[in-house]
XYZ file of C-alpha atoms in Angstrom:
513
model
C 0.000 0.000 0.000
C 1.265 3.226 -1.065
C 1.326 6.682 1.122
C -1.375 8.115 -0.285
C -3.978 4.786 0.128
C -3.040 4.794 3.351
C -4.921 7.691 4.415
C -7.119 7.871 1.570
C -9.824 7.058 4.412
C -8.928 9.715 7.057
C -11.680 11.713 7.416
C -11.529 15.606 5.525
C -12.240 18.130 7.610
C -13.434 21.764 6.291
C -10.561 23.701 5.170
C -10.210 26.755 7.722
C -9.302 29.934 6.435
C -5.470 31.087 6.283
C -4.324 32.955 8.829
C -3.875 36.451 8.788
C -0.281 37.663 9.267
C 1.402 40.626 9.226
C 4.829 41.063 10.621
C 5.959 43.770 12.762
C 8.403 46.197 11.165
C 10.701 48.505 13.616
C 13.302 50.584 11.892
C 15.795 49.463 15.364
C 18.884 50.411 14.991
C 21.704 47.880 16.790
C 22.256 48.459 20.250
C 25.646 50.482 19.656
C 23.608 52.761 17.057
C 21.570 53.664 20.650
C 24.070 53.970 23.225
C 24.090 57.821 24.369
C 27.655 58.628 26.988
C 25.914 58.672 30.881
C 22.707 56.278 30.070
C 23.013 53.745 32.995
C 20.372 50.926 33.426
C 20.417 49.131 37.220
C 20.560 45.845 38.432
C 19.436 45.365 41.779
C 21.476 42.910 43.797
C 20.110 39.512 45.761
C 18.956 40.150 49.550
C 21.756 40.352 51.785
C 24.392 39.872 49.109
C 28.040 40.429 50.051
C 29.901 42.811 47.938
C 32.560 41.087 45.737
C 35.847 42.910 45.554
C 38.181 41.307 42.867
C 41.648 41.474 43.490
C 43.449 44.077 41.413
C 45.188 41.697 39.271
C 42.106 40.737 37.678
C 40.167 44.563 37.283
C 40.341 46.394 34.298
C 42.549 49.153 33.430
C 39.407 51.010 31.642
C 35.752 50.186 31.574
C 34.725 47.572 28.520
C 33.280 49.245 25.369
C 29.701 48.342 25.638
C 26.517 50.206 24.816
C 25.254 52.715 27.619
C 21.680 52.179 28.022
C 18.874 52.610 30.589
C 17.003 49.244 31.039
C 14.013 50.975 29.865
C 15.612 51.313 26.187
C 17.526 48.340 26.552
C 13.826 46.377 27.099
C 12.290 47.904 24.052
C 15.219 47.089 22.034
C 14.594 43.792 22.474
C 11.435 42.894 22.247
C 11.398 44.764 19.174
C 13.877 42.791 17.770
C 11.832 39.968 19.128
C 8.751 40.890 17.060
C 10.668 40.935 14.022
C 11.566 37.019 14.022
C 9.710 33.561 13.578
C 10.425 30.708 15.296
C 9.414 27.428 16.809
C 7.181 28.960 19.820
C 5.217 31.231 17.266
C 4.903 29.368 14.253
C 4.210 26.068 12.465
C 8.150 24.873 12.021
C 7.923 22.057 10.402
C 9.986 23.698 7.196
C 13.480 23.628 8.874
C 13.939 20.447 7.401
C 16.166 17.995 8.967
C 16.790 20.563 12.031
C 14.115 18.885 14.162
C 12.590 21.739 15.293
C 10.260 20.810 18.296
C 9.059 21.836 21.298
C 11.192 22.944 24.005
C 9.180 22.259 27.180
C 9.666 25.512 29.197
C 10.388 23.870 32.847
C 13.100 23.158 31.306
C 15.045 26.460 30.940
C 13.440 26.783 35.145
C 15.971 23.645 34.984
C 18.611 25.609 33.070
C 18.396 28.824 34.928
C 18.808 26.999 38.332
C 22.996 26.169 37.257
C 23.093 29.710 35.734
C 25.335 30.830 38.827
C 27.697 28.111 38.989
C 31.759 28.939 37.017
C 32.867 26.583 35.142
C 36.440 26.445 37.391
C 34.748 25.382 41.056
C 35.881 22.558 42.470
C 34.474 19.032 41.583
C 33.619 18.579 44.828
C 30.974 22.095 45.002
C 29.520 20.849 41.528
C 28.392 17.109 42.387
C 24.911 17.374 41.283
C 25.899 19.307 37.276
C 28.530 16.091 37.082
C 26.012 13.700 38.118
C 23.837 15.292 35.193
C 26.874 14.912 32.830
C 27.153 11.348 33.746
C 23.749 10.178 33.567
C 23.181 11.483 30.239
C 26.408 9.884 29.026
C 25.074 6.640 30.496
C 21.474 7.507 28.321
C 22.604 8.400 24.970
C 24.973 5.178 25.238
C 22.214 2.992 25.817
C 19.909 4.838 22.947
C 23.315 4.602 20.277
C 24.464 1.033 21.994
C 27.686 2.748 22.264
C 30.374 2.386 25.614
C 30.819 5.991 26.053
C 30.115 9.643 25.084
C 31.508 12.585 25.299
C 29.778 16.053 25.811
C 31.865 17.941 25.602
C 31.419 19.333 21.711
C 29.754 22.823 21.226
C 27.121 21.631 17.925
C 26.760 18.483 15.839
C 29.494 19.762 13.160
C 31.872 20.058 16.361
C 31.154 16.639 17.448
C 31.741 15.216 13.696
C 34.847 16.987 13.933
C 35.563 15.236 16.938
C 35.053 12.026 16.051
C 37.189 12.555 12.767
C 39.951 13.558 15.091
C 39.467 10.304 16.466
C 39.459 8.291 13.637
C 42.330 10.174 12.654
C 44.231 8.885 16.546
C 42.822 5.531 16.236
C 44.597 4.949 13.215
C 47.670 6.397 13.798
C 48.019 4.214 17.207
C 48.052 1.744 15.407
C 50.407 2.138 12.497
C 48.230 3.109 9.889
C 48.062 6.860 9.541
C 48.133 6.554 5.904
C 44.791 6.221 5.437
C 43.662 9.571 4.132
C 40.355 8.768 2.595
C 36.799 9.811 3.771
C 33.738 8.180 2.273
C 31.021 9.775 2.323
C 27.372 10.307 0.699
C 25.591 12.875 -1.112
C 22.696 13.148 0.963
C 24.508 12.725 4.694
C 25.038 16.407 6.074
C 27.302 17.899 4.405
C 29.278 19.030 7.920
C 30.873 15.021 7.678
C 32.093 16.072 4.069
C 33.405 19.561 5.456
C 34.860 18.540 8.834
C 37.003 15.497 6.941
C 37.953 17.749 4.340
C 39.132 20.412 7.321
C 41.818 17.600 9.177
C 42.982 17.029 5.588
C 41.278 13.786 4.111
C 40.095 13.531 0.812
C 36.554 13.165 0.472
C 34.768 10.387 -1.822
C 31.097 10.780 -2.242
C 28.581 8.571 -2.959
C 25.900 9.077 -5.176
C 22.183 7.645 -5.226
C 21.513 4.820 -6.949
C 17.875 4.416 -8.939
C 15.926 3.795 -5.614
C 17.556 6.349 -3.956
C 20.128 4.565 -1.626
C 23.813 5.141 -1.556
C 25.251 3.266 -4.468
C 26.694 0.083 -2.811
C 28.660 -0.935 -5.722
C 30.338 2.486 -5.909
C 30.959 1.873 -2.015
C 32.515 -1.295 -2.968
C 35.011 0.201 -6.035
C 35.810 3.018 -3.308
C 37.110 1.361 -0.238
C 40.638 0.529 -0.097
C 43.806 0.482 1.895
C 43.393 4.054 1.861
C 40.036 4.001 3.573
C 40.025 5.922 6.881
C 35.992 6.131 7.588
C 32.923 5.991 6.044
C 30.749 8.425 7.376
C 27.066 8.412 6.781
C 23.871 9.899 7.807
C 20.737 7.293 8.142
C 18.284 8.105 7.304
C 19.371 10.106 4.846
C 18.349 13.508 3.932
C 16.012 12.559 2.105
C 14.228 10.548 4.915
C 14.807 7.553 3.221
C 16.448 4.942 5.387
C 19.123 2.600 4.028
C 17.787 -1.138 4.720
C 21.598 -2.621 3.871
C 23.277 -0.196 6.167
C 24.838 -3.158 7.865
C 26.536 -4.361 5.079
C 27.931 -0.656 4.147
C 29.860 -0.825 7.715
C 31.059 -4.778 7.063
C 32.161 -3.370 3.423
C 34.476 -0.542 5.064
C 35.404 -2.864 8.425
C 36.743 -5.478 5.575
C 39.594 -3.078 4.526
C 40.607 -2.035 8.129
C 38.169 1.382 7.583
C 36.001 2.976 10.894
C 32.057 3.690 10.530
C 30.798 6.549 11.568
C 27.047 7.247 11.868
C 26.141 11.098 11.657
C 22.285 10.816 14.003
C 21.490 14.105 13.705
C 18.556 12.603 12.421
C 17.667 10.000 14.515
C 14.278 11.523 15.843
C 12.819 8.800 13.780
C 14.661 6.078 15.294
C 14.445 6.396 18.736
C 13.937 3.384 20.503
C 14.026 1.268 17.159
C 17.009 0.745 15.612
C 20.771 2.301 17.533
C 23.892 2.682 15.771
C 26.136 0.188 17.514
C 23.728 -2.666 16.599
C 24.914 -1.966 12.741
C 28.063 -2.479 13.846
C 29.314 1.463 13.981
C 32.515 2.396 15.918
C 31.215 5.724 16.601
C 28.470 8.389 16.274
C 26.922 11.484 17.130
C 23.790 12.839 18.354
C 22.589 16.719 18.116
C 21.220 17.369 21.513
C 19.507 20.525 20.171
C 17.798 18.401 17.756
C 16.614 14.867 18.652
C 16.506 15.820 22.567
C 14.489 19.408 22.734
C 17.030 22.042 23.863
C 16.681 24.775 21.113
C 18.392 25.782 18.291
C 18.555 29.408 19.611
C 19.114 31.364 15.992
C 21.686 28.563 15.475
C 23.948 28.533 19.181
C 24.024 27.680 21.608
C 23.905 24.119 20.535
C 25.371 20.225 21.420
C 26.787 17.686 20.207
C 27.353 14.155 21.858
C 29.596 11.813 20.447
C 29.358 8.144 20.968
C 32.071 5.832 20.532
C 32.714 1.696 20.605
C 35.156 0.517 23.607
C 37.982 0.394 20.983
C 37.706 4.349 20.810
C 37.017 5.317 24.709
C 40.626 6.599 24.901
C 40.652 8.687 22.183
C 37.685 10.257 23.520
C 37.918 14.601 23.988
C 38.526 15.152 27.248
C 37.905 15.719 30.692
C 35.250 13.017 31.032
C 33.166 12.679 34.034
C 33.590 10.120 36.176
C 31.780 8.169 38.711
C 33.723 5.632 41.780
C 30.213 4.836 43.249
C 30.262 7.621 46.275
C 31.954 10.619 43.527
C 31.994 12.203 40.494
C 34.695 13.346 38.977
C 37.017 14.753 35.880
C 39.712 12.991 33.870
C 41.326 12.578 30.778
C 41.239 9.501 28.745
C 45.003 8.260 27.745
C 44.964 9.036 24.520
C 42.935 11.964 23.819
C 42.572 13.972 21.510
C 42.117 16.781 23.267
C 39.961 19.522 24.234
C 37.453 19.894 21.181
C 35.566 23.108 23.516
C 36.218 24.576 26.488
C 35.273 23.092 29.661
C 32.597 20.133 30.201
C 30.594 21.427 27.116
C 27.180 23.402 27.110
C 25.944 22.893 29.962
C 22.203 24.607 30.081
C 21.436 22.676 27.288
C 22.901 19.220 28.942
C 20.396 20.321 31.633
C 17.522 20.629 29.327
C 18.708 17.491 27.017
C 18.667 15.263 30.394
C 15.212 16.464 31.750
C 13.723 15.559 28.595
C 14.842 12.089 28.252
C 13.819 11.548 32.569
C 10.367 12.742 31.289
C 10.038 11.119 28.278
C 11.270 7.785 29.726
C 12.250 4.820 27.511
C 8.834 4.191 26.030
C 8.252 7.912 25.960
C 11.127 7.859 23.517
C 9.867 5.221 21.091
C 6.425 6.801 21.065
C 8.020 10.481 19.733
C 9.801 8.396 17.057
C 6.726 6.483 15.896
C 4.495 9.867 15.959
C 7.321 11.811 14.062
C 6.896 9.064 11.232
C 3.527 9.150 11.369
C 3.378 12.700 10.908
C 5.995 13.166 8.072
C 3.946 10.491 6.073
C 0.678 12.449 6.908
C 2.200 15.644 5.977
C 3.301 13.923 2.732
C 0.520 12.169 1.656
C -1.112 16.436 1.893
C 1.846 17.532 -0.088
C 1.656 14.968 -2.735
C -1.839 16.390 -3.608
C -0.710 19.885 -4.420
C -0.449 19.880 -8.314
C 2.971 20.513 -8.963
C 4.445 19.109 -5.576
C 6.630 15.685 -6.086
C 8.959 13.445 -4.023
C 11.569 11.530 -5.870
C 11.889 7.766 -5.049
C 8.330 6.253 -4.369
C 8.633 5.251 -0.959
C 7.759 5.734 2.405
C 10.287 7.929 4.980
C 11.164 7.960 8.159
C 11.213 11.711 9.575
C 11.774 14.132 7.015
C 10.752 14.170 2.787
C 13.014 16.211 0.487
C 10.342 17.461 -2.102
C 10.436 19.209 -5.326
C 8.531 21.910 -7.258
C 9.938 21.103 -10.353
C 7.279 20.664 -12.095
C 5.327 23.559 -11.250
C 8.585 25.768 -11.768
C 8.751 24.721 -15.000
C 5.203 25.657 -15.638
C 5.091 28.979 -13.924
C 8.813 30.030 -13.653
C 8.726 30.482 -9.990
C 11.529 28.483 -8.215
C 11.446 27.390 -4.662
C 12.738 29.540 -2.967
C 10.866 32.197 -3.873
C 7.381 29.511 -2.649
C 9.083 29.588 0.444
C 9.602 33.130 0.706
C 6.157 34.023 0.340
C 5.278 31.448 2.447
C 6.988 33.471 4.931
C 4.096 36.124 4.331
C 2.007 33.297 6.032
C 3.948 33.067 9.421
C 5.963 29.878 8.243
C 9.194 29.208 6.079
C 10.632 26.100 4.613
C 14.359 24.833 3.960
C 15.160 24.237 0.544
C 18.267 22.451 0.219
C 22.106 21.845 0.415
C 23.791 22.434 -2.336
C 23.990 21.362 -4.898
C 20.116 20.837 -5.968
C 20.563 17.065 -6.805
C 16.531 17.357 -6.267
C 15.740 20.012 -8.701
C 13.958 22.879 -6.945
C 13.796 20.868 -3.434
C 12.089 21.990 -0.092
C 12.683 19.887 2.866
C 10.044 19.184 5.348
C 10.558 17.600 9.289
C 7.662 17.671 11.143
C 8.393 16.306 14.383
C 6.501 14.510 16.998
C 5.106 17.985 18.394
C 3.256 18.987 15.763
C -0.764 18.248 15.690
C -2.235 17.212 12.585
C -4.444 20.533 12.281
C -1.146 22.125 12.317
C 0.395 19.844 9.467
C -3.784 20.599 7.716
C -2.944 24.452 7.994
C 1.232 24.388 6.416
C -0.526 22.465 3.942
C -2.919 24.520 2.703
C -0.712 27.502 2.699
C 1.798 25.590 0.533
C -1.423 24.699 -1.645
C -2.424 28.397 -1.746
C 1.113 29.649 -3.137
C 1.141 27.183 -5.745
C -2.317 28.075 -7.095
C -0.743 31.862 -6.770
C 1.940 30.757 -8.656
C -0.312 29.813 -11.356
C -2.718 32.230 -11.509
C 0.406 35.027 -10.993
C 3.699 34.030 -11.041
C 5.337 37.475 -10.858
C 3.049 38.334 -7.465
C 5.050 35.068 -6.059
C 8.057 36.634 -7.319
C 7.398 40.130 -5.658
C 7.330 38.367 -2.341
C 7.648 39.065 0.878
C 5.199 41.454 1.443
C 4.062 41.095 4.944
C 7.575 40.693 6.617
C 9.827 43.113 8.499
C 12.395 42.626 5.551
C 12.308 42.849 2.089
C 14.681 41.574 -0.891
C 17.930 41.489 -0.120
C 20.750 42.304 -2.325
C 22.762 39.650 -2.327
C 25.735 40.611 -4.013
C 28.305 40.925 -0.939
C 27.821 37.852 0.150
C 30.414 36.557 -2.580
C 32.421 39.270 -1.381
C 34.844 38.687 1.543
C 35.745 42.397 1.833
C 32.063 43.457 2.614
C 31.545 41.043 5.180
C 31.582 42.705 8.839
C 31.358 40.032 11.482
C 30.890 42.586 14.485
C 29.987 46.145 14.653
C 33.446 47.830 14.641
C 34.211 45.849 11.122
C 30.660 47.312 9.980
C 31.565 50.549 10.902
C 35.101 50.339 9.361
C 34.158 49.139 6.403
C 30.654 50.605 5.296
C 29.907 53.940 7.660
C 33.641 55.143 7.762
């Protein structure tokens, strides 16, 4: 049975109407642009507070350069600035595809909040309960990947595949056999496992798709070698198509003395039903701002976990926390590779990461995996109905489609990413692709477990409605945004290293001096 006879009996509920947005739009300068010289805001200390003096090797010749505001202007700043974005708490977010954007359940940050005054040098011995955190959720995410340890120490998923290609990298030259200097990869795994390899200096083999939309086994086969350092893989794929032989990919690359490495960024399909050690992977990583609920926070903080076979634990980044049955403590493995961040890692979002899995619970954790799938194949079976809307590969997926307009661009000239911009004029947004566009004029879809199905009903229809404005007129598509705090952007500079200005001074230097 295909998708779409699968729920070809759900009942069809009256279409509600769209939703009237309109952005708000604040001319705000940045905060330096509103610093006057004597503005001072106040913050009140605790009850009964002792006055800190810090010793005079550690005060500042001259006060730091930062704005001078009253908290009154420093308030409205920001919640302008706040009314200007979109985001998982206002919006239907299922069009960050394969970012897993989901509900962050707010006790959480109460959780987050309550370390907020701890420093990152105490003593072990004053921070017993943050370690005991730290371990635990090691202990977790190695039972969920099947692995012997993890590490959490990396700052974001990219991070923590860097790590673990610095340990493939140690691994191999313990053991005599640091001139493997290849990286296999595929060409719809993340493109952050082509990028970090390609960073400690491997060359990178990709695989293509075959006809159904795997990896190409047999061009896994020609490609491994004596030269073979790792395959690393996402599964399931970007795509959201899950690679039944997966097993036999890692047996291929174990067969020539090669690691596995399985990028689960998106597991949130898996959970509970299938773990990477099981198909025989030496290592992995988990995004703990994806799969496990601490947000994506306009793209940091994040966290990475990485999850490694016995074999690897002393390679691992260190410190590691530690655990004698009364203590917890801090070392560093034998052979590691070294700090990857500083400190433990991030720690508010450990905080948040570990209170969802105690509430969630083991079951818990299955149960978001199976209502993620269920969604995403809901959510495509709508999609598939919009004239002009297709899916390459006729299958089912596991969390996440990657669809194309092609059709209906070649019809009405309009091109993805201009859909999804004036989606945008609806409250939502969608992803579109990596590059390059192997799907030709993609957009990537995750709904996650948190998502209702009148939610997935109403990003439907408003998909629906800009195709049928495509048709009807394309250059009104083309025009868009029209209800959003920004415009068109010119997007010249961005080719252009001397334009770009990553802080204020550089802006300043470069384009106001």
């Amino acid at each position: 049975m295909n998708t779409a006879e699968s729920f070809a009996e759900l009942p069809v509920a009256p279409k509600p109407p769209l939703r009237r947005f309109h952005q708000a739009r604040w001319d705000e300068p940045i905060i330096f642009e509103l610093s006057a010289p004597g503005r001072r805001g106040l913050a009140v200390p605790e009850p009964g507070a002792p006055p800190v003096e810090l010793p005079e090797s550690v005060r500042r010749a001259e006060p730091p350069k930062l704005p001078e505001m009253s908290q009154l202007h420093v308030l409205r700043h920001y919640l302008r600035l706040s009314q200007e974005n979109l985001g998982v708490d206002l919006n239907i977010d299922v069009g960050q595809g394969t970012c897993t954007m989901k509900y962050s359940p707010k006790v959480n940050d109460r959780f987050a909040a309550a370390i907020a005054e701890l420093h990152p040098l105490q003593h072990e011995e004053t921070v017993q309960g943050v370690l005991e955190i730290y371990w635990r959720l090691e202990r977790m995410l190695a039972e969920i990947s099947g692995m012997s340890r993890v590490s959490l120490q990396p700052g974001s998923g990219s991070a923590a595949i860097y790590a673990n290609i610095a340990m493939i990298r140690a691994y191999h030259a313990a053991n005599g056999e640091g001139h493997r200097d290849q990286v296999i990869t595929t060409m719809f795994s993340h493109p952050s496992n082509a990028a970090c390899a390609k960073t400690a200096g491997y060359e990178v083999i990709t695989l293509m798709p075959d006809a159904d939309g795997y990896p190409d086994i047999e061009a896994l086969r020609a490609a491994v070698g004596p030269r073979t350092a790792a395959l690393m893989i996402t599964n399931p794929e970007d795509t959201g198509i899950f690679n039944p032989r997966i097993r036999e990919f890692v047996e291929l690359v174990h067969s020539v003395g090669g690691l596995a490495c399985y990028d689960q960024a998106n597991a949130n399909g898996i959970l509970g039903i299938t773990r990477a050690r099981d198909a025989g992977f030496d290592l992995c990583h988990f995004n703990l701002h994806k799969t496990f609920s601490t947000p994506h926070a306009c793209g940091g903080p994040a966290a990475g976990a990485c999850g490694v076979s016995a074999a690897l634990e002393p390679f691992l980044p260190g410190p590691v926390v530690t655990f004698d049955g009364a203590t917890y403590g801090m070392e560093t493995p034998p052979s590691s590779i070294g700090k990857v961040r500083p400190f433990l890692g991030v720690t508010p979002n450990i905080v948040r990461a570990y209170a969802w899995i105690m509430a969630m619970g083991a079951e818990g954790l299955r149960q978001v995996a199976e209502t993620a799938v269920l969604n995403n194949n809901y959510l495509m079976h709508k999609i598939l109905q919009i004239p002009g809307a297709s899916a390459p590969w006729d299958k089912r997926r596991v969390e996440q489609v990657r669809y194309s307009w092609q059709e209906l661009s070649e019809e009405t000239g309009v091109h993805s990413e201009e859909i999804g911009v004036r989606a945008a004029d609806f409250g939502v947004h969608y992803w579109t692709s990596h590059h390059p566009y192997l799907v030709p004029e993609p957009f990537t879809l995750e709904p996650t477990e948190s998502y209702s199905k009148e939610d997935l009903d109403e990003y439907a229809a408003i998909l629906a409605h800009v195709a049928s404005e495509a048709r009807t007129d394309p250059e009104f598509v083309k025009g868009a945004p029209y209800n959003q705090s920004v415009h068109k952007i010119d997007t010249t500079s961005l080719d252009d290293p001397k334009a770009w200005a990553p802080t204020w001074r550089a802006y300043v230097r470069k384009h106001l001096s």
